[in-house]
Coordinates of C-alpha atoms in Angstrom, one line a residue:
M1 CA 58.4 85.7 119.0
K2 CA 56.8 87.2 115.5
Q3 CA 56.5 89.9 117.1
F4 CA 59.8 90.7 118.8
M5 CA 61.5 89.7 116.1
A6 CA 59.3 92.2 114.2
L7 CA 60.2 94.9 116.4
L8 CA 63.7 93.5 116.8
R9 CA 64.1 94.9 112.5
L10 CA 62.6 98.4 113.1
Q11 CA 64.6 99.1 116.0
L12 CA 67.4 97.9 113.7
L13 CA 66.7 99.1 110.7
S14 CA 65.7 102.9 112.5
K15 CA 69.3 102.8 114.0
Y16 CA 71.6 101.0 110.4
A17 CA 68.7 102.6 108.1
D18 CA 71.9 105.2 106.9
L19 CA 73.5 101.5 105.4
K20 CA 70.5 100.6 103.4
P21 CA 71.7 100.5 99.9
R22 CA 68.7 102.5 98.8
N23 CA 69.2 105.1 101.1
L24 CA 73.5 104.8 100.5
K25 CA 72.6 106.0 96.6
T26 CA 70.2 109.0 97.2
A27 CA 72.8 110.2 99.9
L28 CA 75.8 110.2 97.4
K29 CA 73.2 112.4 94.6
E30 CA 72.2 114.7 97.5
K31 CA 75.2 114.6 99.7
K32 CA 77.3 113.7 98.2
G33 CA 81.1 115.5 99.6
R34 CA 79.5 114.9 102.8
T35 CA 78.6 110.9 102.4
I36 CA 82.3 110.1 101.1
G37 CA 83.8 112.2 103.8
M38 CA 81.6 110.4 106.2
F39 CA 82.6 107.1 105.0
I40 CA 86.1 108.5 105.2
A41 CA 86.6 109.2 108.0
I42 CA 85.3 105.9 109.7
L43 CA 88.0 104.3 107.1
F44 CA 90.7 105.6 109.1
L45 CA 88.9 105.6 111.9
V46 CA 88.8 101.8 112.0
L47 CA 91.8 101.7 110.3
Y48 CA 94.4 103.3 112.9
L49 CA 92.1 101.4 116.1
G50 CA 92.7 98.6 114.2
G51 CA 96.7 98.8 113.2
M52 CA 97.4 100.3 116.7
L53 CA 95.4 97.4 118.1
F54 CA 97.4 94.7 116.3
Y55 CA 100.6 96.2 117.4
I56 CA 100.0 95.7 120.5
E57 CA 98.6 92.4 120.7
T58 CA 101.6 91.2 118.6
Q59 CA 103.6 92.6 120.4
M60 CA 101.6 92.2 123.9
I61 CA 102.5 87.6 122.5
D62 CA 105.6 88.6 121.7
T63 CA 106.8 88.6 124.8
L64 CA 104.0 86.3 127.3
L65 CA 105.1 84.4 124.8
K66 CA 109.8 84.4 126.3
F67 CA 108.2 84.4 129.6
G68 CA 105.7 81.6 129.3
M69 CA 102.6 83.4 129.9
A70 CA 100.6 83.9 126.7
D71 CA 97.4 83.2 128.5
M72 CA 97.8 86.2 130.0
L73 CA 96.3 87.7 126.3
I74 CA 93.0 85.9 126.9
T75 CA 92.4 87.6 130.3
L76 CA 93.3 90.8 129.0
A77 CA 91.1 90.5 126.4
V78 CA 88.2 89.0 127.9
V79 CA 88.9 91.5 131.0
F80 CA 88.9 94.7 128.3
A81 CA 86.0 92.7 126.1
T82 CA 83.7 92.9 130.0
V83 CA 84.4 96.3 131.2
G84 CA 84.0 97.8 128.0
T85 CA 81.1 96.5 127.3
I86 CA 80.3 97.9 131.3
I87 CA 81.5 101.6 129.8
L88 CA 79.6 101.8 127.2
S89 CA 76.5 100.3 127.6
F90 CA 75.2 102.2 130.6
F91 CA 74.3 105.5 128.6
F92 CA 72.7 103.5 125.5
V93 CA 71.0 101.5 127.3
L94 CA 69.5 104.2 129.5
S95 CA 68.7 106.0 126.7
S96 CA 67.5 103.0 124.5
L97 CA 64.9 101.9 127.6
F98 CA 64.2 104.8 128.8
L99 CA 64.8 107.9 127.2
G100 CA 64.2 107.7 123.6
R101 CA 61.3 109.5 121.6
D102 CA 59.5 107.0 121.1
A103 CA 58.5 105.8 124.4
A104 CA 54.5 107.0 123.6
Y105 CA 54.2 105.5 119.8
L106 CA 55.7 102.1 121.7
A107 CA 52.9 101.9 124.8
S108 CA 50.6 102.1 122.8
L109 CA 51.4 98.9 120.0
P110 CA 50.1 96.0 121.8
I111 CA 52.6 94.5 122.3
K112 CA 53.6 93.1 125.6
P113 CA 56.1 94.6 127.7
R114 CA 58.6 91.2 127.9
T115 CA 58.8 91.1 124.3
L116 CA 59.1 94.9 124.3
L117 CA 62.0 94.9 126.9
S118 CA 63.5 91.5 124.9
A119 CA 63.4 93.7 121.7
K120 CA 65.2 96.8 123.0
L121 CA 68.1 94.9 124.4
T122 CA 68.7 92.7 121.7
Q123 CA 69.2 95.5 120.3
V124 CA 71.6 97.1 123.3
W125 CA 73.8 93.7 122.7
I126 CA 73.9 93.2 119.1
S127 CA 76.2 96.6 119.1
E128 CA 78.1 95.4 122.2
T129 CA 79.0 92.7 120.0
G130 CA 79.6 93.7 117.2
I131 CA 82.8 96.6 119.2
N132 CA 83.5 92.9 121.4
A133 CA 84.9 91.9 118.0
L134 CA 87.1 94.3 117.2
I135 CA 88.3 93.1 121.1
I136 CA 88.3 89.7 121.5
L137 CA 88.8 88.0 117.6
P138 CA 91.5 89.2 117.1
A139 CA 93.5 88.7 120.8
C140 CA 92.2 85.2 120.4
I141 CA 93.5 84.6 116.7
L142 CA 96.7 85.8 117.1
Y143 CA 97.3 83.0 119.6
G144 CA 95.6 80.6 118.7
I145 CA 98.0 80.9 115.6
K146 CA 101.1 81.4 117.3
T147 CA 100.7 79.0 120.1
G148 CA 99.4 75.7 117.7
A149 CA 95.7 76.1 119.1
A150 CA 93.3 72.9 118.2
A151 CA 90.1 74.2 116.6
I152 CA 88.2 73.4 119.9
F153 CA 89.8 76.8 121.3
Y154 CA 88.5 79.1 118.5
V155 CA 85.6 77.3 119.2
R156 CA 85.0 78.4 122.8
M157 CA 86.2 81.3 121.6
V158 CA 83.2 82.3 119.8
V159 CA 81.4 81.0 122.2
V160 CA 82.6 83.7 124.7
W161 CA 82.9 86.3 121.4
L162 CA 78.9 86.3 121.7
L163 CA 78.2 85.9 125.2
I164 CA 80.4 88.1 127.4
A165 CA 78.2 91.1 127.1
I166 CA 74.9 89.3 128.0
L167 CA 75.6 90.0 131.6
P168 CA 77.4 93.4 131.9
I169 CA 74.4 94.6 129.9
C170 CA 72.5 93.5 132.1
L171 CA 73.9 94.2 135.2
I172 CA 73.7 97.3 133.2
A173 CA 69.9 97.1 132.8
I174 CA 69.9 96.0 135.9
L175 CA 71.5 99.7 137.7
S176 CA 68.6 102.0 135.2
T177 CA 65.9 100.8 135.8
L178 CA 67.0 101.2 139.9
L179 CA 67.8 104.5 138.7
I180 CA 64.6 105.9 136.9
R181 CA 62.6 104.1 139.6
L182 CA 64.5 105.8 142.0
S183 CA 63.9 109.2 140.2
A184 CA 60.4 108.2 140.4
L185 CA 60.2 109.6 143.9
W186 CA 61.7 112.4 144.0
K187 CA 60.6 115.5 142.3
H188 CA 63.1 116.8 140.3
K189 CA 64.1 113.5 138.5
E190 CA 65.5 114.6 135.5
M191 CA 68.7 116.1 138.0
L192 CA 69.1 113.0 139.8
L193 CA 70.0 110.9 136.7
T194 CA 72.2 113.7 135.7
V195 CA 74.4 113.6 139.0
G196 CA 74.1 109.3 138.2
G197 CA 75.3 109.6 134.6
I198 CA 77.9 111.9 136.0
V199 CA 78.8 110.0 139.3
F200 CA 79.5 107.0 136.3
L201 CA 81.8 109.4 134.8
I202 CA 83.7 110.5 137.8
G203 CA 84.4 106.9 138.7
Y204 CA 85.1 105.7 135.3
M205 CA 87.9 108.3 135.3
Y206 CA 89.2 107.2 138.1
L207 CA 89.5 103.1 137.3
M208 CA 90.9 104.9 134.1
M209 CA 93.8 107.0 136.4
N210 CA 95.0 103.9 138.7
L211 CA 95.0 101.4 135.4
S212 CA 96.8 103.9 133.7
T213 CA 99.5 103.9 136.3
I214 CA 100.1 100.2 135.4
S215 CA 102.4 101.5 132.4
S216 CA 104.2 104.5 134.3
D217 CA 107.2 103.3 134.5
A218 CA 107.4 101.6 130.7
A219 CA 109.8 103.5 128.2
D220 CA 108.5 102.9 124.2
G221 CA 107.0 100.5 122.2
G222 CA 107.9 96.5 123.5
S223 CA 109.6 98.0 126.4
M224 CA 106.0 99.6 127.5
I225 CA 104.7 96.2 126.8
Q226 CA 106.7 94.3 128.9
N227 CA 107.4 96.5 131.2
L228 CA 103.4 95.9 132.0
L229 CA 103.0 92.6 131.8
M230 CA 105.9 91.4 133.7
N231 CA 105.5 94.3 136.0
N232 CA 101.7 94.1 136.7
T233 CA 100.9 90.5 136.3
E234 CA 99.4 90.2 140.4
R235 CA 97.6 92.5 139.5
I236 CA 96.1 92.4 136.3
T237 CA 94.6 88.8 137.6
S238 CA 93.2 90.7 140.4
M239 CA 91.2 92.4 138.2
T240 CA 88.9 89.2 137.5
K241 CA 88.6 88.5 140.3
L242 CA 86.2 92.1 140.7
F243 CA 84.5 90.5 138.0
P244 CA 84.0 87.0 138.9
P245 CA 82.4 84.7 135.6
T246 CA 84.7 87.0 133.3
A247 CA 88.1 84.9 135.0
W248 CA 85.1 81.9 134.1
A249 CA 84.7 82.9 130.6
A250 CA 89.1 82.9 130.4
E251 CA 89.4 80.1 131.7
G252 CA 86.7 78.6 129.9
M253 CA 88.6 79.2 126.8
L254 CA 91.9 78.2 127.5
G255 CA 90.2 74.4 128.4
Q256 CA 91.4 75.4 132.0
N257 CA 88.3 74.6 133.9
D258 CA 85.5 73.1 131.7
T259 CA 82.9 73.1 134.7
M260 CA 82.9 76.8 135.6
F261 CA 82.6 77.6 131.6
L262 CA 79.6 75.7 131.4
V263 CA 78.4 77.4 134.2
W264 CA 79.4 80.9 132.7
I265 CA 77.1 79.6 129.1
L266 CA 74.2 78.6 131.8
V267 CA 74.3 82.2 133.7
S268 CA 74.8 83.8 130.6
L269 CA 72.0 82.4 129.1
A270 CA 70.0 82.6 132.3
A271 CA 70.6 86.0 133.3
P272 CA 68.5 88.2 130.2
V273 CA 65.3 85.8 130.6
L274 CA 65.3 86.3 134.3
L275 CA 65.7 89.7 134.0
V276 CA 63.0 90.5 131.6
W277 CA 60.9 87.6 133.4
L278 CA 61.1 89.9 136.5
L279 CA 61.4 93.6 134.5
G280 CA 59.4 92.9 131.9
Y281 CA 56.2 93.4 133.6
G282 CA 56.8 97.4 134.5
Y283 CA 58.9 98.3 132.3
R284 CA 56.0 99.8 130.2
K285 CA 55.4 102.2 133.1
L286 CA 58.5 103.1 133.7
S287 CA 59.9 103.9 130.3
M288 CA 56.7 106.3 130.6
L289 CA 57.9 107.9 133.4
Q290 CA 61.2 109.9 132.0
S291 CA 58.2 111.2 128.7
E292 CA 56.0 112.9 130.9
T293 CA 56.4 117.0 130.9
P294 CA 58.2 118.2 133.8
A295 CA 55.6 120.7 136.4
S296 CA 57.7 124.2 135.8
P297 CA 56.3 126.4 138.9
K298 CA 53.6 129.0 138.6
K299 CA 54.4 132.5 137.9
K300 CA 52.7 135.3 137.1
F301 CA 53.2 136.6 134.0
T302 CA 53.3 140.8 133.3
G303 CA 53.8 141.1 129.3
R304 CA 56.5 143.4 129.9
E305 CA 60.0 141.6 129.4
S306 CA 58.7 138.8 126.5
F307 CA 58.7 142.0 123.9
K308 CA 61.9 143.3 124.9
S309 CA 65.1 142.2 123.7
G310 CA 66.8 141.2 126.8
G311 CA 64.0 139.2 127.8
Q312 CA 64.2 137.4 124.1
L313 CA 68.3 136.9 125.1
K314 CA 67.7 135.9 129.2
A315 CA 64.2 133.8 127.8
C316 CA 66.8 131.7 125.1
I317 CA 69.3 131.4 127.3
L318 CA 67.8 130.3 130.7
R319 CA 66.4 127.5 128.3
E320 CA 69.9 126.4 127.0
I321 CA 70.7 126.1 129.9
K322 CA 67.5 123.8 131.6
T323 CA 67.6 121.5 128.2
I324 CA 71.4 120.0 128.9
L325 CA 70.8 119.9 133.0
R326 CA 67.2 118.6 133.2
V327 CA 68.1 116.1 130.3
P328 CA 71.0 113.4 131.5
S329 CA 72.1 112.6 128.0
Y330 CA 72.9 116.3 127.5
A331 CA 74.6 116.7 130.6
T332 CA 76.8 113.7 131.5
N333 CA 78.2 114.2 127.5
I334 CA 79.0 118.4 128.4
L335 CA 79.5 118.8 130.7
P336 CA 82.2 116.5 131.6
I337 CA 84.1 117.4 128.6
S338 CA 82.9 121.2 129.5
F339 CA 85.3 120.9 132.5
M340 CA 87.9 118.5 131.1
P341 CA 91.0 120.9 131.1
V342 CA 90.7 120.7 134.6
I343 CA 90.2 117.1 135.3
M344 CA 92.9 116.0 133.5
I345 CA 95.1 118.6 135.3
V346 CA 94.5 117.2 138.5
M347 CA 94.1 113.3 137.2
M348 CA 97.3 114.7 135.1
N349 CA 98.6 115.4 138.3
V350 CA 98.1 112.7 140.9
V351 CA 99.1 109.9 138.7
V352 CA 102.8 111.5 138.4
G353 CA 101.8 111.7 142.2
K354 CA 101.1 108.5 142.0
I355 CA 104.3 107.6 140.2
T356 CA 106.2 109.3 142.0
A357 CA 105.5 108.0 145.4
N358 CA 105.9 104.4 143.9
Q359 CA 109.4 104.8 142.4
A360 CA 110.1 106.5 146.4
P361 CA 112.0 104.8 149.2
V362 CA 109.5 103.5 151.5
D363 CA 110.7 105.6 154.2
A364 CA 109.4 108.8 151.9
A365 CA 106.3 106.5 151.5
T366 CA 104.4 109.2 153.7
V367 CA 105.2 112.2 151.1
D368 CA 101.8 113.4 150.1
A369 CA 101.5 112.5 146.1
A370 CA 99.9 116.0 145.0
A371 CA 102.6 117.9 145.8
T372 CA 105.1 115.4 144.9
A373 CA 103.8 115.5 141.7
G374 CA 103.8 119.3 141.7
K375 CA 107.4 119.2 142.5
S376 CA 108.1 116.6 139.8
I377 CA 106.0 118.6 137.2
G378 CA 107.8 121.8 138.2
S379 CA 111.4 120.5 137.8
L380 CA 110.8 119.6 134.3
F381 CA 108.9 123.5 133.8
A382 CA 112.6 124.9 135.3
T383 CA 114.3 122.9 132.6
M384 CA 112.1 124.4 130.1
F385 CA 111.7 128.0 128.5
P386 CA 109.5 129.9 129.4
V387 CA 107.7 130.0 126.1
Q388 CA 107.5 126.0 126.0
I389 CA 105.9 126.1 128.9
M390 CA 103.3 128.4 128.1
C391 CA 102.5 127.0 124.1
I392 CA 102.8 123.0 125.6
M393 CA 99.9 124.9 128.6
A394 CA 97.2 126.2 125.8
G395 CA 98.1 123.0 123.9
V396 CA 96.9 120.9 127.0
M397 CA 94.0 123.1 127.6
A398 CA 92.9 124.6 123.8
Y399 CA 93.0 120.7 122.8
M400 CA 90.5 119.1 125.6
G401 CA 88.1 122.3 125.1
G402 CA 87.5 122.2 121.8
L403 CA 86.3 118.3 122.8
S404 CA 82.8 119.8 124.0
P405 CA 79.6 118.9 121.9
A406 CA 78.0 122.0 123.2
L407 CA 78.0 124.2 120.2
C408 CA 78.2 121.5 117.8
T409 CA 75.3 119.8 118.6
A410 CA 73.3 123.2 119.6
V411 CA 70.9 123.2 116.5
T412 CA 70.9 119.9 116.4
R413 CA 68.6 119.3 120.3
E414 CA 66.0 121.1 119.0
G415 CA 64.8 118.2 117.0
K416 CA 61.6 118.1 116.0
G417 CA 61.1 121.4 117.8
H418 CA 63.6 123.2 115.7
G419 CA 60.2 124.5 114.2
F420 CA 58.5 125.7 116.5
L421 CA 61.4 128.0 117.8
T422 CA 61.7 128.9 113.9
A423 CA 57.7 130.4 114.0
L424 CA 58.3 132.8 117.3
P425 CA 59.0 136.1 116.9
V426 CA 62.4 135.8 117.9
P427 CA 65.3 137.4 115.8
T428 CA 68.1 134.5 114.3
S429 CA 70.7 136.0 116.2
T430 CA 68.6 136.0 119.5
F431 CA 68.7 132.6 118.8
I432 CA 72.3 132.1 117.8
R433 CA 73.7 134.9 120.1
A434 CA 72.7 132.3 123.3
K435 CA 73.3 129.3 122.3
F436 CA 76.6 131.1 121.3
I437 CA 76.7 132.4 124.9
V438 CA 76.1 129.0 126.6
G439 CA 78.5 127.1 125.2
Y440 CA 81.4 129.4 124.9
G441 CA 80.9 130.0 128.7
L442 CA 80.9 126.8 129.7
S443 CA 84.6 126.7 128.4
V444 CA 84.8 129.0 129.4
I445 CA 84.8 128.2 133.4
G446 CA 86.6 125.0 132.0
L447 CA 89.0 126.8 131.1
A448 CA 88.5 129.4 134.4
A449 CA 89.2 126.7 136.1
A450 CA 92.1 124.6 134.4
T451 CA 94.4 127.8 134.7
V452 CA 93.4 128.5 139.0
A453 CA 94.3 124.3 138.8
L454 CA 98.0 125.0 137.2
I455 CA 98.6 128.5 139.5
V456 CA 98.0 125.9 142.7
L457 CA 99.7 123.1 141.4
F458 CA 103.1 124.6 139.7
P459 CA 103.4 128.0 141.6
G460 CA 106.3 130.4 139.4
F461 CA 104.4 129.7 136.6
E462 CA 101.7 132.0 136.6
L463 CA 102.5 134.1 133.9
Q464 CA 102.8 131.6 130.9
A465 CA 99.3 129.7 132.6
V466 CA 97.5 133.4 132.3
L467 CA 99.1 133.7 128.9
A468 CA 98.0 130.0 127.6
L469 CA 94.7 131.0 129.3
V470 CA 94.0 134.1 126.9
L471 CA 95.3 132.2 123.4
C472 CA 92.4 129.8 124.7
L473 CA 90.2 131.8 124.6
L474 CA 90.8 132.8 121.4
F475 CA 91.0 129.9 120.0
L476 CA 88.4 128.1 121.7
Y477 CA 86.4 131.6 120.5
A478 CA 86.8 130.6 116.6
N479 CA 86.8 126.0 117.0
A480 CA 83.2 127.6 119.0
C481 CA 82.4 129.9 116.5
L482 CA 82.7 127.0 113.5
A483 CA 81.4 124.4 115.6
L484 CA 77.9 126.8 115.4
S485 CA 78.5 127.3 111.9
R486 CA 78.7 123.8 110.7
D487 CA 75.5 122.6 112.8
I488 CA 72.8 125.4 112.3
K489 CA 73.7 124.4 108.0
K490 CA 73.8 120.6 108.8
P491 CA 71.3 119.6 111.5
R492 CA 70.8 116.3 112.4
L493 CA 66.1 117.0 114.2
D494 CA 65.3 113.6 112.4
W495 CA 66.9 111.7 116.2
V496 CA 64.6 110.0 118.6
T497 CA 66.7 109.2 121.3
E498 CA 68.8 112.7 122.6
Q499 CA 71.7 110.4 122.8
E500 CA 72.2 110.0 119.2
A501 CA 71.8 114.4 119.1
V502 CA 74.8 114.4 121.0
K503 CA 76.6 111.3 120.7
Q504 CA 75.9 109.7 117.7
N505 CA 76.3 112.3 115.8
F506 CA 79.0 112.3 113.3
G507 CA 79.4 116.7 112.9
V508 CA 80.4 115.8 116.5
M509 CA 83.4 114.5 114.6
I510 CA 83.7 116.6 111.7
S511 CA 83.9 119.5 115.0
M512 CA 86.4 117.9 116.9
A513 CA 89.0 117.2 113.4
I514 CA 88.4 120.7 112.8
S515 CA 88.9 121.8 115.9
W516 CA 93.0 119.3 115.6
V517 CA 93.5 120.8 112.4
I518 CA 93.5 124.6 113.4
L519 CA 95.5 123.0 116.4
V520 CA 98.1 121.4 115.2
T521 CA 98.6 124.1 112.5
L522 CA 99.3 127.0 115.3
G523 CA 101.6 124.0 116.8
I524 CA 103.9 124.1 113.9
L525 CA 103.9 128.1 114.2
A526 CA 104.9 127.9 117.1
Y527 CA 107.2 125.6 116.8
F528 CA 109.0 127.1 113.4
L529 CA 108.6 131.0 115.9
I530 CA 110.5 129.2 119.1
S531 CA 112.9 127.7 116.5
R532 CA 113.3 130.6 115.3
G533 CA 114.5 132.3 118.7
L534 CA 111.6 134.0 119.6
E535 CA 110.4 134.5 123.6
M536 CA 107.2 134.1 125.2
W537 CA 106.1 137.9 124.2
P538 CA 106.5 137.8 120.5
V539 CA 105.2 134.6 120.0
F540 CA 102.3 134.9 122.0
G541 CA 101.8 137.9 120.7
I542 CA 101.9 136.3 117.1
L543 CA 99.4 133.9 117.7
G544 CA 97.2 136.0 119.9
G545 CA 97.0 138.2 116.4
I546 CA 96.7 135.9 114.2
L547 CA 93.8 133.7 116.5
L548 CA 92.8 137.5 117.1
V549 CA 91.6 137.7 113.8
L550 CA 90.4 134.3 113.3
C551 CA 87.9 134.9 115.6
I552 CA 86.5 138.2 113.8
V553 CA 86.4 136.0 110.4
T554 CA 84.2 133.1 112.3
R555 CA 82.0 135.7 114.2
S556 CA 81.6 137.4 110.9
Y557 CA 80.8 133.5 108.7
L558 CA 78.9 132.7 112.2
Y559 CA 75.9 135.2 111.6
K560 CA 76.0 135.2 108.6
T561 CA 75.5 131.4 107.6
A562 CA 72.6 132.3 110.3
E563 CA 71.1 134.3 108.4
K564 CA 71.0 132.7 105.4
Y565 CA 70.4 128.7 107.1
Y566 CA 69.2 128.7 110.4
C567 CA 64.9 129.4 109.3
E568 CA 64.6 127.0 106.2
K569 CA 65.0 123.5 108.4

């Protein structure tokens, strides 16, 4: 137990070191603006999400009380907490247990593998339980106040809150272990992890796409909540049957089934013990598998291309591509988001098709959903001016394209190898060009695919789609220069796991915020131009000209920043 507590304390201090009072004091002295900005952004995010969640829960409980279905709020809270844990903990568990850069160091310590596994799983549980507090506690407290629940209800609420994340984490830990075990049998084990992670993301997006149809016929505010609950009661209740422990927890909190609630508590407490006992023996060996350097194919070295500028650029580009493809955390966070525009367009088309099919007469149920959706959205476009269609297409694709972390983490991903790279006889501009080509190239491919999808799904609006693509390419070029400039100036090179570099990185949030500010500004300008009666080509020319100037300015800023800061880290 002493080793367990010491290791857990070490991991928590490492993860939340920035929140220590001494470190905060130092950060305020050395990086006052950055620290204050970070806290303002986090505070705004918490208040925004908390306010939105409180509004939704208040609307829900008021609607449910009218129909005598207040218990449904507890069921929804437990379901969302379970689903959220499964989704959010997948990459957290995978990176913490098997993909950490500290695997070799921890393996060398005189600590039993089961103790090490227990400490890592406890760290995940603490993090997920903190997130679940935002989902379960407000909803349950609101339910208790509105219904006048007894004190025992709040005791049960705390029990559910503390235990609800355990079974999903154990399930994800088993899946992660199987994935790592299978990857060890394949030569290109990194690709297997990457493909598995992307498949998981696709499955998650498909699930969200189907869940979004629940409230498809909603209008606004309370009407949306009422339609969501009244028209889908059986559908919401049946979701608990997909994972029976969720139903046991919800019913137990409400005092409807004390026997199964006790069973759920015992299973939740026994599951991690059994998991550690089964997986702990071989955990150290499995954790070391991913730290092994994959063998590279032998090539005959001629010594010619290395001293050519083109050879250096090509080598740097290949290195960037291989790094993204070979590291699962990078691939699963960069590739899907780079192709998010086309994914969202196709998903929107399918969702609208399902909505239209559900609202159609019974004899029209055989109509193809995608075709129906295309006609439905096409009919909406037919009522709009061409300039409005162009701006809508450009805005949606630009918003999705601005979410990619490929460039705002390009330097951060180098980690402790940054010093080695800067010592090579390669110009700084070559490194920066390679990073820019790869990051921006992924966005270009995603936007081109999205444009093709728009042309195929919504025939008759080809010109607007092409013009929207041109505006998006200019916007993302300027945004890419700013994102890469920011990461060059203030990279995070002290990360332990790749997940921290690409996902748990405050720089990603800053880059997205800058992208949104530019996009909103251009949106306001477009609205002003359209309200003045300008047609599509004048609006395109004005927006394109502004973006072109912005591209020239940001490109110059990028290379000046690179020459000044890249080799100083």
